[in-house]
Short mmCIF file of C-alpha atoms in Angstrom, two decimals:
data_model
loop_
_atom_site.label_atom_id
_atom_site.label_comp_id
_atom_site.label_asym_id
_atom_site.label_seq_id
_atom_site.Cartn_x
_atom_site.Cartn_y
_atom_site.Cartn_z
CA UNK A 1 0.00 0.00 0.02
CA UNK A 2 1.26 3.47 -0.95
CA UNK A 3 0.18 6.93 0.24
CA UNK A 4 -0.13 10.25 -1.58
CA UNK A 5 -0.38 13.48 0.31
CA UNK A 6 -2.04 16.32 -1.52
CA UNK A 7 -1.99 19.74 0.05
CA UNK A 8 -2.52 23.41 -0.44
CA UNK A 9 -1.24 26.36 1.50
CA UNK A 10 -3.52 28.61 3.54
CA UNK A 11 -2.84 32.39 3.36
CA UNK A 12 -0.03 31.92 0.86
CA UNK A 13 -0.89 35.25 -0.78
CA UNK A 14 0.17 37.03 2.38
CA UNK A 15 3.73 35.61 2.17
CA UNK A 16 6.47 36.15 -0.43
CA UNK A 17 6.31 33.08 -2.67
CA UNK A 18 9.95 32.21 -2.35
CA UNK A 19 9.56 31.89 1.43
CA UNK A 20 6.88 29.17 1.39
CA UNK A 21 8.32 27.61 -1.74
CA UNK A 22 11.78 27.12 -0.13
CA UNK A 23 10.11 25.84 3.05
CA UNK A 24 8.16 23.22 1.02
CA UNK A 25 11.24 22.19 -0.87
CA UNK A 26 13.15 21.75 2.40
CA UNK A 27 10.52 19.50 3.96
CA UNK A 28 9.53 17.51 0.82
CA UNK A 29 13.14 16.48 0.17
CA UNK A 30 15.42 16.32 -2.86
CA UNK A 31 13.74 17.67 -5.96
CA UNK A 32 12.25 14.85 -8.00
CA UNK A 33 9.08 15.36 -10.02
CA UNK A 34 8.33 11.66 -9.84
CA UNK A 35 8.07 11.91 -6.04
CA UNK A 36 6.75 15.46 -5.45
CA UNK A 37 5.62 18.46 -7.34
CA UNK A 38 4.34 21.96 -6.62
CA UNK A 39 1.59 22.99 -9.09
CA UNK A 40 -1.25 25.41 -9.64
CA UNK A 41 0.43 28.04 -7.60
CA UNK A 42 0.41 26.78 -4.03
CA UNK A 43 -0.75 23.22 -4.34
CA UNK A 44 1.54 20.23 -4.06
CA UNK A 45 1.58 16.42 -4.06
CA UNK A 46 4.10 13.95 -2.64
CA UNK A 47 4.19 10.19 -2.93
CA UNK A 48 5.01 8.35 0.29
CA UNK A 49 6.03 4.80 -0.81
CA UNK A 50 5.38 3.25 2.55
CA UNK A 51 1.87 4.14 3.75
CA UNK A 52 2.86 3.79 7.45
CA UNK A 53 5.10 6.88 7.06
CA UNK A 54 2.27 9.12 5.71
CA UNK A 55 1.07 10.66 8.94
CA UNK A 56 4.61 11.47 10.15
CA UNK A 57 5.37 13.11 6.79
CA UNK A 58 2.13 15.13 6.84
CA UNK A 59 2.96 16.32 10.39
CA UNK A 60 6.45 17.33 9.30
CA UNK A 61 5.00 19.35 6.44
CA UNK A 62 2.50 20.90 8.88
CA UNK A 63 5.20 21.84 11.31
CA UNK A 64 7.54 23.26 8.66
CA UNK A 65 4.83 25.54 7.21
CA UNK A 66 3.71 26.68 10.70
CA UNK A 67 7.24 27.93 11.33
CA UNK A 68 6.28 30.77 8.95
CA UNK A 69 4.13 33.25 10.83
CA UNK A 70 0.66 33.59 9.38
CA UNK A 71 0.88 30.46 7.10
CA UNK A 72 -0.89 27.13 7.46
CA UNK A 73 -1.45 24.14 5.22
CA UNK A 74 -4.34 21.81 4.37
CA UNK A 75 -3.35 18.13 3.84
CA UNK A 76 -5.16 15.12 2.51
CA UNK A 77 -3.60 11.65 2.99
CA UNK A 78 -4.78 9.13 0.40
CA UNK A 79 -4.03 5.42 0.81
CA UNK A 80 -4.16 2.92 -2.05
CA UNK A 81 -2.18 2.00 -5.13
CA UNK A 82 -0.05 3.67 -7.77
CA UNK A 83 -1.11 1.97 -10.99
CA UNK A 84 0.31 4.39 -13.61
CA UNK A 85 3.70 6.11 -13.25
CA UNK A 86 4.89 9.03 -15.27
CA UNK A 87 7.78 11.53 -15.06
CA UNK A 88 5.51 13.84 -13.04
CA UNK A 89 3.71 12.75 -9.96
CA UNK A 90 0.77 15.06 -10.81
CA UNK A 91 0.17 12.98 -13.93
CA UNK A 92 0.46 9.61 -12.20
CA UNK A 93 -2.65 7.70 -11.12
CA UNK A 94 -4.00 4.99 -8.90
CA UNK A 95 -6.38 4.77 -5.93
CA UNK A 96 -3.99 6.55 -3.63
CA UNK A 97 -3.96 9.56 -5.94
CA UNK A 98 -7.76 9.54 -6.45
CA UNK A 99 -8.43 9.23 -2.69
CA UNK A 100 -5.99 12.01 -1.82
CA UNK A 101 -7.20 14.49 -4.46
CA UNK A 102 -10.91 13.97 -3.91
CA UNK A 103 -10.48 14.14 -0.15
CA UNK A 104 -8.66 17.49 -0.42
CA UNK A 105 -11.64 19.03 -2.12
CA UNK A 106 -13.99 17.57 0.55
CA UNK A 107 -11.99 18.91 3.51
CA UNK A 108 -11.74 22.34 1.84
CA UNK A 109 -15.52 22.57 2.09
CA UNK A 110 -15.47 21.27 5.70
CA UNK A 111 -12.63 23.64 6.65
CA UNK A 112 -10.56 20.70 8.05
CA UNK A 113 -6.80 20.88 7.67
CA UNK A 114 -5.85 17.21 7.89
CA UNK A 115 -7.78 14.09 6.89
CA UNK A 116 -7.31 10.67 5.41
CA UNK A 117 -9.14 8.55 2.86
CA UNK A 118 -8.73 4.91 1.81
CA UNK A 119 -10.90 2.06 0.75
CA UNK A 120 -11.50 1.17 4.41
CA UNK A 121 -14.47 3.17 5.72
CA UNK A 122 -14.13 2.04 9.30
CA UNK A 123 -10.46 2.96 9.37
CA UNK A 124 -11.13 6.36 7.77
CA UNK A 125 -13.96 7.32 10.12
CA UNK A 126 -12.07 6.28 13.27
CA UNK A 127 -8.76 7.85 12.37
CA UNK A 128 -10.34 11.10 10.99
CA UNK A 129 -11.92 11.59 14.43
CA UNK A 130 -8.50 11.16 16.04
CA UNK A 131 -7.03 13.73 13.52
CA UNK A 132 -9.69 16.26 14.47
CA UNK A 133 -8.50 16.01 18.06
CA UNK A 134 -4.86 16.27 16.99
CA UNK A 135 -5.66 19.43 14.96
CA UNK A 136 -6.94 21.19 18.06
CA UNK A 137 -3.22 21.37 18.97
CA UNK A 138 -1.43 21.39 15.58
CA UNK A 139 -3.60 24.13 14.04
CA UNK A 140 -2.68 26.40 16.94
CA UNK A 141 1.05 25.76 17.01
CA UNK A 142 2.91 28.99 17.31
CA UNK A 143 6.14 29.50 15.33
CA UNK A 144 8.13 28.50 18.43
CA UNK A 145 6.01 25.40 18.92
CA UNK A 146 6.24 24.48 15.23
CA UNK A 147 10.02 24.76 15.29
CA UNK A 148 10.41 22.34 18.14
CA UNK A 149 7.76 20.09 16.73
CA UNK A 150 9.58 19.88 13.38
CA UNK A 151 12.87 19.02 15.08
CA UNK A 152 11.31 16.27 17.15
CA UNK A 153 9.21 14.89 14.27
CA UNK A 154 12.32 14.62 12.17
CA UNK A 155 14.44 13.24 15.09
CA UNK A 156 12.11 11.46 17.51
CA UNK A 157 14.98 10.20 19.64
CA UNK A 158 16.62 13.54 20.14
CA UNK A 159 17.20 14.41 23.81
CA UNK A 160 15.90 17.50 25.59
CA UNK A 161 19.51 18.43 26.28
CA UNK A 162 20.31 18.40 22.58
CA UNK A 163 17.21 20.51 21.81
CA UNK A 164 18.10 23.02 24.54
CA UNK A 165 21.60 23.38 23.07
CA UNK A 166 20.29 23.82 19.55
CA UNK A 167 17.74 26.52 20.54
CA UNK A 168 19.94 28.01 23.25
CA UNK A 169 17.30 27.70 25.92
CA UNK A 170 17.06 25.79 29.24
CA UNK A 171 15.97 22.19 29.43
CA UNK A 172 12.93 23.27 31.42
CA UNK A 173 11.94 25.60 28.62
CA UNK A 174 12.21 22.67 26.21
CA UNK A 175 9.99 20.51 28.39
CA UNK A 176 7.36 23.27 28.59
CA UNK A 177 7.39 23.72 24.80
CA UNK A 178 7.04 20.02 24.20
CA UNK A 179 4.00 19.92 26.51
CA UNK A 180 2.45 23.00 24.85
CA UNK A 181 2.94 21.41 21.37
CA UNK A 182 1.46 18.13 22.76
CA UNK A 183 4.31 16.24 21.11
CA UNK A 184 4.28 13.14 23.27
CA UNK A 185 0.65 12.49 22.37
CA UNK A 186 1.25 13.30 18.67
CA UNK A 187 4.19 10.77 18.54
CA UNK A 188 1.98 8.23 20.21
CA UNK A 189 -0.70 8.93 17.60
CA UNK A 190 1.88 8.29 14.85
CA UNK A 191 2.74 4.93 16.43
CA UNK A 192 -0.95 4.03 16.65
CA UNK A 193 -1.40 5.01 12.93
CA UNK A 194 1.49 2.67 12.00
CA UNK A 195 -0.13 -0.19 13.95
CA UNK A 196 -3.53 0.31 12.27
CA UNK A 197 -1.93 0.51 8.82
CA UNK A 198 -0.14 -2.80 9.47
CA UNK A 199 -3.52 -4.34 10.32
CA UNK A 200 -4.91 -3.26 6.92
CA UNK A 201 -2.28 -5.06 4.92
#
């Protein structure tokens, strides 16, 4: 099972394009149109070959974009297949692509910033409820919270001492920021997502 994340930026018109463009490039990885592509202005799509990594990748994208004041992102995770490959991901197809693209349009109308769609209705309904709770925190990350969230989401085993050194703050400040960003629960949610994906296979 593969995953495709389709997203669009919220309030991108208020930010210089090169700022959010470079942020997206940084979090999406090495430029490769077969894997990810930015198109139609501020929309993008990325293929996540292992579906169990999809939520973590989505959260990394969310955190990276939230490090830019005033900016946010809407993300749709689609699970399924990649049946047709081309030189550009935006022209590839399969159920993962269909689920991701259609779901993005649906969540735009519902004003939800992160949701998932697969062929498993029970999985979708259960996990989308979890994601609504998760968004109560993630949608409200400050720039400071997003910076620490991004670091931990990219390096889950990093110690508080290492974080304190990187940000030049005390360890107690790191602990407070982790609690405010709800990162322990978010990482636990990612582990639960991986477990549920394994049960689908």
